[in-house]
Coordinates of C-alpha atoms (C1' of nucleotides) in Angstrom, one line a residue:
Chain A
X5 CA 0.0 0.0 0.0
X6 CA 1.2 3.5 -0.8
X7 CA 2.5 5.4 2.1
X8 CA 0.2 8.2 3.2
X9 CA 1.2 11.4 4.7
X10 CA 1.1 11.0 8.5
X11 CA -1.9 12.6 10.0
X12 CA -1.3 14.1 13.5
X13 CA -3.0 12.2 16.3
X14 CA -5.0 15.3 17.3
X15 CA -6.5 15.6 13.8
X16 CA -7.3 11.9 13.6
X17 CA -9.4 12.2 16.8
X18 CA -11.5 14.9 15.2
X19 CA -12.2 13.0 12.0
X20 CA -15.3 11.2 13.3
X21 CA -16.8 14.6 14.2
X22 CA -16.2 15.8 10.7
X23 CA -17.5 12.6 9.2
X24 CA -20.8 12.9 10.9
X25 CA -21.1 16.5 10.0
X26 CA -20.4 15.9 6.4
X27 CA -23.0 13.2 6.3
X28 CA -25.5 15.6 7.7
X29 CA -24.6 18.1 5.0
X30 CA -25.1 15.5 2.3
X31 CA -28.5 14.7 3.7
X32 CA -29.4 18.3 3.3
X33 CA -28.1 18.4 -0.2
X34 CA -25.5 20.9 0.6
X35 CA -22.9 20.8 -2.2
X36 CA -20.2 23.3 -1.1
X37 CA -19.1 24.3 2.4
X38 CA -16.5 26.7 3.8
X39 CA -14.2 26.1 6.7
X40 CA -15.6 29.0 8.6
X41 CA -19.1 27.5 8.3
X42 CA -17.9 24.2 9.6
X43 CA -16.1 25.9 12.5
X44 CA -19.3 27.7 13.5
X45 CA -21.4 24.5 13.3
X46 CA -19.0 22.3 15.2
X47 CA -17.9 24.9 17.7
X48 CA -14.2 24.7 16.7
X49 CA -11.7 27.4 15.8
X50 CA -11.8 28.5 12.2
X51 CA -8.1 28.2 11.6
X52 CA -8.1 24.8 13.1
X53 CA -10.8 23.6 10.8
X54 CA -9.0 25.1 7.8
X55 CA -5.9 23.3 8.7
X56 CA -7.7 20.0 9.5
X57 CA -9.6 20.0 6.2
X58 CA -6.4 20.8 4.4
X59 CA -4.7 17.8 6.0
X60 CA -7.7 15.5 5.5
X61 CA -8.8 16.5 2.0
X62 CA -6.4 19.2 0.8
X63 CA -8.2 20.6 -2.2
X64 CA -10.3 23.5 -1.1
X65 CA -11.0 26.2 -3.7
X66 CA -10.1 29.7 -2.6
X67 CA -13.2 32.0 -2.7
X68 CA -15.4 28.9 -3.0
X69 CA -14.8 26.3 -0.3
X70 CA -14.8 22.5 -0.2
X71 CA -17.0 20.2 -2.3
X72 CA -19.0 18.1 0.2
X73 CA -18.9 15.1 -2.0
X74 CA -15.2 15.2 -2.3
X75 CA -14.8 15.7 1.5
X76 CA -17.0 12.7 2.1
X77 CA -15.0 10.5 -0.2
X78 CA -11.6 11.6 1.2
X79 CA -12.8 10.9 4.8
X80 CA -14.2 7.5 3.9
X81 CA -10.9 6.5 2.3
X82 CA -9.1 7.6 5.5
X83 CA -11.4 5.6 7.7
X84 CA -11.3 2.3 5.9
X85 CA -10.8 0.7 2.5
X86 CA -13.7 -1.7 3.4
X87 CA -17.3 -1.0 3.2
X88 CA -18.2 -3.1 6.3
X89 CA -15.8 -3.7 9.2
X90 CA -16.0 -6.8 11.2
X91 CA -16.1 -6.6 14.9
X92 CA -16.1 -9.3 17.6
X93 CA -17.2 -8.8 21.2
X94 CA -15.5 -10.9 23.9
X95 CA -17.4 -11.1 27.1
X96 CA -21.1 -11.6 27.1
X97 CA -21.7 -9.8 30.4
X98 CA -23.8 -6.6 30.8
X99 CA -21.6 -4.5 28.7
X100 CA -21.0 -7.1 26.0
X101 CA -24.7 -7.8 25.7
X102 CA -25.5 -4.1 25.6
X103 CA -23.2 -3.6 22.7
X104 CA -24.7 -6.5 20.8
X105 CA -28.2 -5.1 21.4
X106 CA -27.2 -1.6 20.2
X107 CA -28.7 -1.0 16.8
X108 CA -26.5 2.0 15.8
X109 CA -23.8 -0.2 14.4
X110 CA -25.2 -1.5 11.1
X111 CA -25.9 2.0 9.9
X112 CA -22.4 3.0 10.5
X113 CA -20.4 0.4 8.7
X114 CA -19.7 -1.8 11.7
X115 CA -20.9 -5.3 11.9
X116 CA -20.7 -7.5 14.9
X117 CA -19.9 -11.0 13.6
X118 CA -19.3 -12.8 16.9
X119 CA -20.0 -12.7 20.6
X120 CA -17.8 -14.9 22.9
X121 CA -17.6 -15.9 26.5
X122 CA -15.9 -18.6 28.5
X123 CA -18.7 -19.3 30.9
X124 CA -20.2 -22.7 29.9
X125 CA -23.5 -21.8 31.5
X126 CA -24.3 -19.1 29.1
X127 CA -22.6 -20.4 25.9
X128 CA -25.3 -21.2 23.4
X129 CA -27.7 -18.5 24.6
X130 CA -28.8 -16.1 21.9
X131 CA -28.7 -12.3 22.4
X132 CA -30.2 -10.2 19.7
X133 CA -29.6 -13.0 17.1
X134 CA -26.1 -13.6 18.2
X135 CA -25.4 -17.0 19.7
X136 CA -22.8 -16.8 22.5
X137 CA -19.8 -18.8 21.4
X138 CA -17.0 -20.3 23.3
X139 CA -13.7 -18.4 23.2
X140 CA -12.2 -21.6 22.0
X141 CA -13.9 -21.0 18.7
X142 CA -12.3 -17.6 18.3
X143 CA -9.6 -19.0 16.0
X144 CA -12.2 -20.0 13.5
X145 CA -13.0 -16.4 12.8
X146 CA -10.8 -14.4 10.3
X147 CA -10.6 -11.0 8.9
X148 CA -11.6 -9.3 12.1
X149 CA -11.0 -5.6 12.2
X150 CA -11.7 -4.8 15.8
X151 CA -12.1 -6.9 19.0
X152 CA -14.1 -5.4 21.8
X153 CA -12.9 -6.7 25.2
X154 CA -15.6 -6.7 27.9
X155 CA -14.4 -9.4 30.3
X156 CA -13.5 -9.2 34.0
X157 CA -10.3 -7.2 34.6
X158 CA -8.2 -10.1 35.7
X159 CA -8.5 -12.0 32.4
X160 CA -8.3 -9.0 30.1
X161 CA -4.6 -9.3 29.4
X162 CA -5.0 -13.0 28.5
X163 CA -7.8 -12.2 26.1
X164 CA -5.8 -9.4 24.6
X165 CA -2.9 -11.8 24.0
X166 CA -5.2 -14.2 22.3
X167 CA -6.7 -11.6 20.2
X168 CA -3.3 -10.3 19.1
X169 CA -2.1 -13.8 18.4
X170 CA -5.0 -14.1 15.9
X171 CA -3.7 -11.1 14.0
X172 CA -6.3 -8.6 15.1
X173 CA -5.0 -5.1 15.0
X174 CA -7.6 -3.0 16.9
X175 CA -8.9 -3.4 20.4
X176 CA -11.6 -1.5 22.2
X177 CA -11.0 -2.2 25.9
X178 CA -13.8 -1.8 28.3
X179 CA -11.9 -3.2 31.3
X180 CA -9.9 -1.3 33.9
X181 CA -6.8 -3.2 33.0
X182 CA -4.1 -1.4 31.0
X183 CA -3.3 -3.8 28.1
X184 CA 0.2 -4.4 26.9
X185 CA 0.4 -5.2 23.2
X186 CA 2.7 -5.0 20.2
X187 CA 2.8 -1.4 19.0
X188 CA 1.2 -2.2 15.6
X189 CA -1.9 -3.1 17.6
X190 CA -4.0 -0.1 18.4
X191 CA -5.9 0.0 21.7
X192 CA -8.6 2.4 22.9
X193 CA -9.7 2.3 26.5
X194 CA -13.1 3.0 27.9
X195 CA -12.5 3.2 31.6
X196 CA -15.7 4.3 33.2
X197 CA -14.4 4.5 36.8
X198 CA -11.4 6.6 35.6
X199 CA -13.7 9.0 33.8
X200 CA -16.0 9.3 36.8
X201 CA -12.9 10.0 39.0
X202 CA -11.6 12.6 36.6
X203 CA -14.9 14.3 36.7
X204 CA -14.8 14.5 40.5
X205 CA -11.2 15.9 40.4
X206 CA -12.1 18.5 37.9
X207 CA -15.1 19.6 39.9
X208 CA -13.1 19.6 43.1
X209 CA -10.1 21.4 41.5
X210 CA -12.1 24.2 40.2
X211 CA -13.7 25.5 43.4
Chain B
X22 CA -12.9 27.1 49.9
X23 CA -9.2 27.8 49.6
X24 CA -7.9 28.0 46.1
X25 CA -5.7 25.0 45.1
X26 CA -2.8 25.2 42.8
X27 CA -4.1 24.4 39.4
X28 CA -3.2 20.9 38.3
X29 CA -2.5 20.5 34.5
X30 CA -5.2 18.6 32.6
X31 CA -2.7 16.0 31.5
X32 CA -1.7 15.2 35.1
X33 CA -5.3 15.0 36.2
X34 CA -6.0 12.4 33.6
X35 CA -3.2 10.2 35.1
X36 CA -4.4 10.5 38.7
X37 CA -6.9 7.5 38.5
X38 CA -3.9 5.4 37.4
X39 CA -1.8 6.5 40.3
X40 CA -4.7 6.0 42.7
X41 CA -5.2 2.4 41.7
X42 CA -1.5 1.7 41.9
X43 CA -1.2 3.3 45.3
X44 CA -4.1 1.2 46.5
X45 CA -2.4 -1.9 45.4
X46 CA 0.8 -0.9 47.2
X47 CA -1.2 -0.4 50.4
X48 CA -2.7 -3.9 50.0
X49 CA 0.8 -5.3 49.8
X50 CA 1.9 -3.3 52.9
X51 CA 4.4 -1.3 51.0
X52 CA 5.2 1.8 53.1
X53 CA 7.6 3.7 50.9
X54 CA 8.0 4.0 47.1
X55 CA 10.3 5.8 44.7
X56 CA 9.2 7.6 41.6
X57 CA 11.4 5.3 39.4
X58 CA 9.7 2.2 40.8
X59 CA 6.3 3.7 40.0
X60 CA 7.5 4.6 36.5
X61 CA 8.6 1.0 35.9
X62 CA 5.4 -0.5 37.2
X63 CA 3.1 1.8 35.3
X64 CA 5.2 2.0 32.1
X65 CA 5.6 5.8 32.3
X66 CA 8.6 8.0 32.1
X67 CA 10.6 8.4 35.3
X68 CA 10.8 12.2 35.0
X69 CA 7.1 12.4 34.3
X70 CA 6.2 10.4 37.4
X71 CA 8.6 12.5 39.5
X72 CA 6.9 15.7 38.3
X73 CA 3.4 14.2 38.6
X74 CA 4.0 13.1 42.2
X75 CA 5.5 16.4 43.0
X76 CA 2.4 18.2 41.7
X77 CA 0.0 15.7 43.3
X78 CA 1.7 15.3 46.7
X79 CA 4.9 17.4 46.7
X80 CA 6.7 16.0 49.7
X81 CA 9.0 13.3 48.6
X82 CA 12.1 12.8 50.7
X83 CA 15.4 12.8 48.7
X84 CA 17.2 9.5 49.1
X85 CA 14.1 7.9 50.5
X86 CA 11.0 8.4 48.3
X87 CA 7.3 8.9 49.0
X88 CA 5.3 7.6 51.9
X89 CA 2.6 5.5 50.4
X90 CA 0.1 6.5 53.1
X91 CA 0.7 10.1 52.5
X92 CA 0.3 9.7 48.7
X93 CA -3.0 7.9 49.2
X94 CA -4.3 10.7 51.4
X95 CA -3.2 13.4 49.1
X96 CA -4.8 11.7 46.1
X97 CA -8.0 11.0 48.0
X98 CA -8.3 14.7 48.9
X99 CA -7.8 15.7 45.3
X100 CA -10.5 13.3 44.0
X101 CA -13.2 14.3 46.5
X102 CA -14.0 15.7 49.9
X103 CA -16.8 13.2 50.2
X104 CA -16.5 9.5 51.1
X105 CA -19.3 8.4 48.8
X106 CA -20.3 10.2 45.6
X107 CA -23.8 10.2 44.4
X108 CA -24.5 9.2 40.8
X109 CA -27.7 9.1 38.8
X110 CA -28.2 7.2 35.5
X111 CA -30.7 8.7 33.0
X112 CA -31.9 6.3 30.4
X113 CA -32.7 2.7 31.3
X114 CA -31.8 1.1 28.0
X115 CA -29.1 -1.4 27.4
X116 CA -26.2 0.8 28.5
X117 CA -28.1 2.3 31.5
X118 CA -29.1 -1.1 32.7
X119 CA -25.5 -2.5 32.3
X120 CA -24.2 0.4 34.4
X121 CA -26.7 -0.3 37.2
X122 CA -25.8 -4.0 37.1
X123 CA -22.1 -3.3 37.3
X124 CA -20.8 -4.2 40.8
X125 CA -17.5 -2.4 40.7
X126 CA -19.0 0.9 41.8
X127 CA -19.6 0.4 45.5
X128 CA -16.1 -0.6 46.1
X129 CA -14.8 2.6 44.5
X130 CA -16.8 5.2 46.3
X131 CA -19.4 5.6 43.7
X132 CA -23.0 5.0 44.5
X133 CA -25.9 4.9 42.0
X134 CA -28.8 6.5 43.8
X135 CA -31.3 6.7 40.9
X136 CA -32.2 5.2 37.5
X137 CA -34.5 7.2 35.3
X138 CA -36.4 6.9 32.0
X139 CA -39.2 8.6 30.3
X140 CA -40.7 5.4 28.8
X141 CA -44.0 4.8 30.7
X142 CA -43.9 1.1 29.8
X143 CA -40.7 0.4 31.8
X144 CA -41.1 2.9 34.6
X145 CA -41.6 0.9 37.8
X146 CA -39.5 -2.0 36.7
X147 CA -36.7 -3.0 39.0
X148 CA -33.1 -3.5 37.8
X149 CA -30.6 -4.8 40.3
X150 CA -32.6 -3.3 43.2
X151 CA -33.1 0.0 41.4
X152 CA -36.6 0.9 40.5
X153 CA -36.8 2.8 37.2
X154 CA -38.2 6.2 38.0
X155 CA -39.8 8.8 35.7
X156 CA -37.5 11.7 34.7
X157 CA -40.2 13.9 36.2
X158 CA -39.1 12.8 39.6
X159 CA -35.5 13.9 38.9
X160 CA -36.0 17.2 40.7
X161 CA -36.7 15.4 44.0
X162 CA -33.1 14.3 44.1
X163 CA -30.4 16.5 45.5
X164 CA -26.7 16.5 46.1
X165 CA -25.9 14.6 43.0
X166 CA -22.3 14.6 42.0
X167 CA -22.5 13.1 38.5
X168 CA -25.3 12.3 36.0
X169 CA -24.7 9.6 33.5
X170 CA -26.7 10.3 30.3
X171 CA -27.5 7.1 28.4
X172 CA -30.5 8.2 26.3
X173 CA -31.1 8.3 22.6
X174 CA -29.0 11.0 20.8
X175 CA -31.9 13.2 19.9
X176 CA -33.0 13.9 23.5
X177 CA -29.5 14.0 25.0
X178 CA -29.2 17.8 24.9
X179 CA -32.6 18.2 26.6
X180 CA -31.6 15.8 29.3
X181 CA -28.3 17.7 29.8
X182 CA -30.2 21.0 30.1
X183 CA -32.4 19.5 32.8
X184 CA -29.5 18.0 34.6
X185 CA -27.6 21.3 34.6
X186 CA -30.7 23.2 35.8
X187 CA -30.7 20.9 38.8
X188 CA -27.3 22.1 39.7
X189 CA -25.4 19.0 38.8
X190 CA -21.8 19.8 37.8
X191 CA -20.6 16.5 36.2
X192 CA -21.9 14.6 33.3
X193 CA -20.8 11.3 31.8
X194 CA -22.2 11.3 28.3
X195 CA -22.8 8.0 26.5
X196 CA -24.5 9.5 23.5
X197 CA -23.2 10.5 20.2
X198 CA -24.4 14.0 20.8
X199 CA -21.9 16.8 21.6
X200 CA -23.5 18.5 24.7
X201 CA -23.4 22.2 25.2
X202 CA -23.3 23.3 28.9
X203 CA -22.1 26.1 31.1
X204 CA -18.4 25.9 31.5
X205 CA -18.5 25.1 35.2
X206 CA -20.2 21.8 34.3
X207 CA -17.7 19.2 33.4
X208 CA -18.5 16.6 30.7
X209 CA -16.8 13.4 29.6
X210 CA -17.9 11.7 26.5
X211 CA -17.9 8.0 25.8
X212 CA -18.5 7.8 22.1
X213 CA -18.1 4.2 21.1
X214 CA -18.7 4.8 17.4
X215 CA -16.0 7.5 17.3
X216 CA -13.5 5.3 19.1
X217 CA -14.1 2.4 16.7
X218 CA -13.7 4.9 13.8
X219 CA -10.5 6.2 15.2
X220 CA -9.2 2.6 15.6
X221 CA -9.9 2.0 11.9
X222 CA -8.1 5.3 10.9
X223 CA -5.1 4.5 13.0
X224 CA -4.8 1.0 11.5
X225 CA -5.3 2.3 8.0
X226 CA -3.0 5.2 8.4
X227 CA -0.1 3.1 9.6
X228 CA 0.2 0.8 6.7
Chain C
dT5 C1' -10.5 44.6 -9.8
dA6 C1' -12.0 43.6 -5.1
dG7 C1' -13.4 40.4 -1.8
dA8 C1' -13.8 36.0 0.0
dT9 C1' -11.7 32.0 1.0
dT10 C1' -7.9 28.7 1.1
dG11 C1' -3.1 27.6 2.3
dT12 C1' 1.3 28.6 4.6
dT13 C1' 4.6 30.5 7.7
dA14 C1' 5.5 32.3 12.3
dA15 C1' 4.3 32.8 17.2
dT16 C1' 2.3 30.9 21.2
dC17 C1' 1.1 27.5 24.5
dG18 C1' 1.2 23.3 27.1
dA19 C1' 3.2 18.9 27.9
dT20 C1' 7.1 16.0 27.9
dT21 C1' 11.8 15.1 28.4
dA22 C1' 16.7 16.2 29.5
dA23 C1' 20.1 18.1 32.4
dC24 C1' 21.4 19.5 36.6
dA25 C1' 21.0 21.3 41.5
dA26 C1' 19.5 20.3 46.2
dT27 C1' 19.3 17.2 50.1
dC28 C1' 18.7 13.5 53.4
Chain D
dT19 C1' 31.4 11.8 52.7
dA20 C1' 29.2 9.5 48.7
dG21 C1' 25.2 7.9 46.6
dA22 C1' 20.4 7.9 45.9
dT23 C1' 16.5 10.2 45.3
dT24 C1' 13.8 14.4 44.9
dG25 C1' 13.0 19.0 42.9
dT26 C1' 13.8 22.6 39.5
dT27 C1' 15.3 24.8 35.4
dA28 C1' 16.1 24.6 30.5
dA29 C1' 15.3 22.3 26.0
dT30 C1' 12.3 19.9 23.0
dC31 C1' 8.2 18.6 20.9
dG32 C1' 3.5 18.8 19.2
dA33 C1' -0.8 21.2 18.8
dT34 C1' -3.1 25.5 18.5
dT35 C1' -3.6 30.1 17.1
dA36 C1' -2.3 34.3 14.7
dA37 C1' -0.7 36.8 10.8
dC38 C1' -0.1 36.9 6.2
dA39 C1' 0.3 35.3 1.3
dA40 C1' -1.9 33.1 -2.7
dT41 C1' -5.8 32.6 -5.7
dC42 C1' -10.3 31.9 -7.9

DNA sequence: TAGATTGTTAATCGATTAACAATC
DNA sequence: TAGATTGTTAATCGATTAACAATC
């Protein structure tokens, strides 16, 4: 694959925001948009948006703006070459089940293709059309883009090791455990207790 | 209240990590710890830890290190004056229910004191000892530290407005919707679709 | 041409890291 | 005293913002 220019981390993190916004513009049949308009609508700085869009798409027309269609295509290409991305969820507890029940995925190019657990007493149960499978069957699945880990903290690292050994390159980690992985594997953490704690500190620190 | 020295955002975000670590040291009866040991155990830079601990506690003893007990007390004070912090969950869908079922809260000084929804057909149901209440009853609750918003996107801002009007100063937002609030109200977003998208971009961008 | 908008270069800001001074 | 560890000051790095140049 041809090497892309490296996009700064901070810009990458804003791409989903732009993606949603561009989608809404297309729905409203807007054809052309200026950076300043985007900035106002998203509550960002104008210069920042101009720079971001330049990095992301890089072909705005002075005096005119950006073609919405082109922006959408450029952003789509950045996000993924594939139309549908395959996700597995490991851990069929409360969080795992909630994810499988969530119906916002299909619309947004994510497809949950497997739900796994190691608890014999629930394997075989069906949650929203997904049969809970044994983790032993994990290796039968291929071409997985992202694994969601929603197991108890103390087995999280083991599960991560397994997932990495299968060649999966993206992990969404719902546990409290900091996962150690090779650095070509990307991990995002959703640590609810930490976020609650940070909220308390920020409240407390502001008085 | 006396004004504290302002702790940088980046340091605040690492405090939960240190807090957990210090707790584990106390469990193992460790009395004294050095910054370099902390750095190794947490996989952080040594200088960063030294600076963080200095900001957080600020009374390390050269040649000795930090007293674990003192670190724990300083961190606790930063996190909250209160022993137990009161949380409400708004939205008794999959995510809301999963949160109420989660049993890691009590141990960690968070207490869910109310679960709310506006769907008449589920109000009155009981989830893990929490009766689902009507959002109309929200105003009967006081002294709430954090509201978790787990409702459909299109009503998220309304719920946020309500929550803010009740004087709540911390929001954990599970919706896709960017919430607009007064700036003395702190918001943390858990946007699963965005995180999945960022994972795809990072994978794609690295090839 | 003049004005609006993009794109680029420079300045600022905050966070991290490196080098060194202080101290028990 | 010497060595280990903290604390501080300076350098570096990345992200944001400001100022300006380019252009349709």
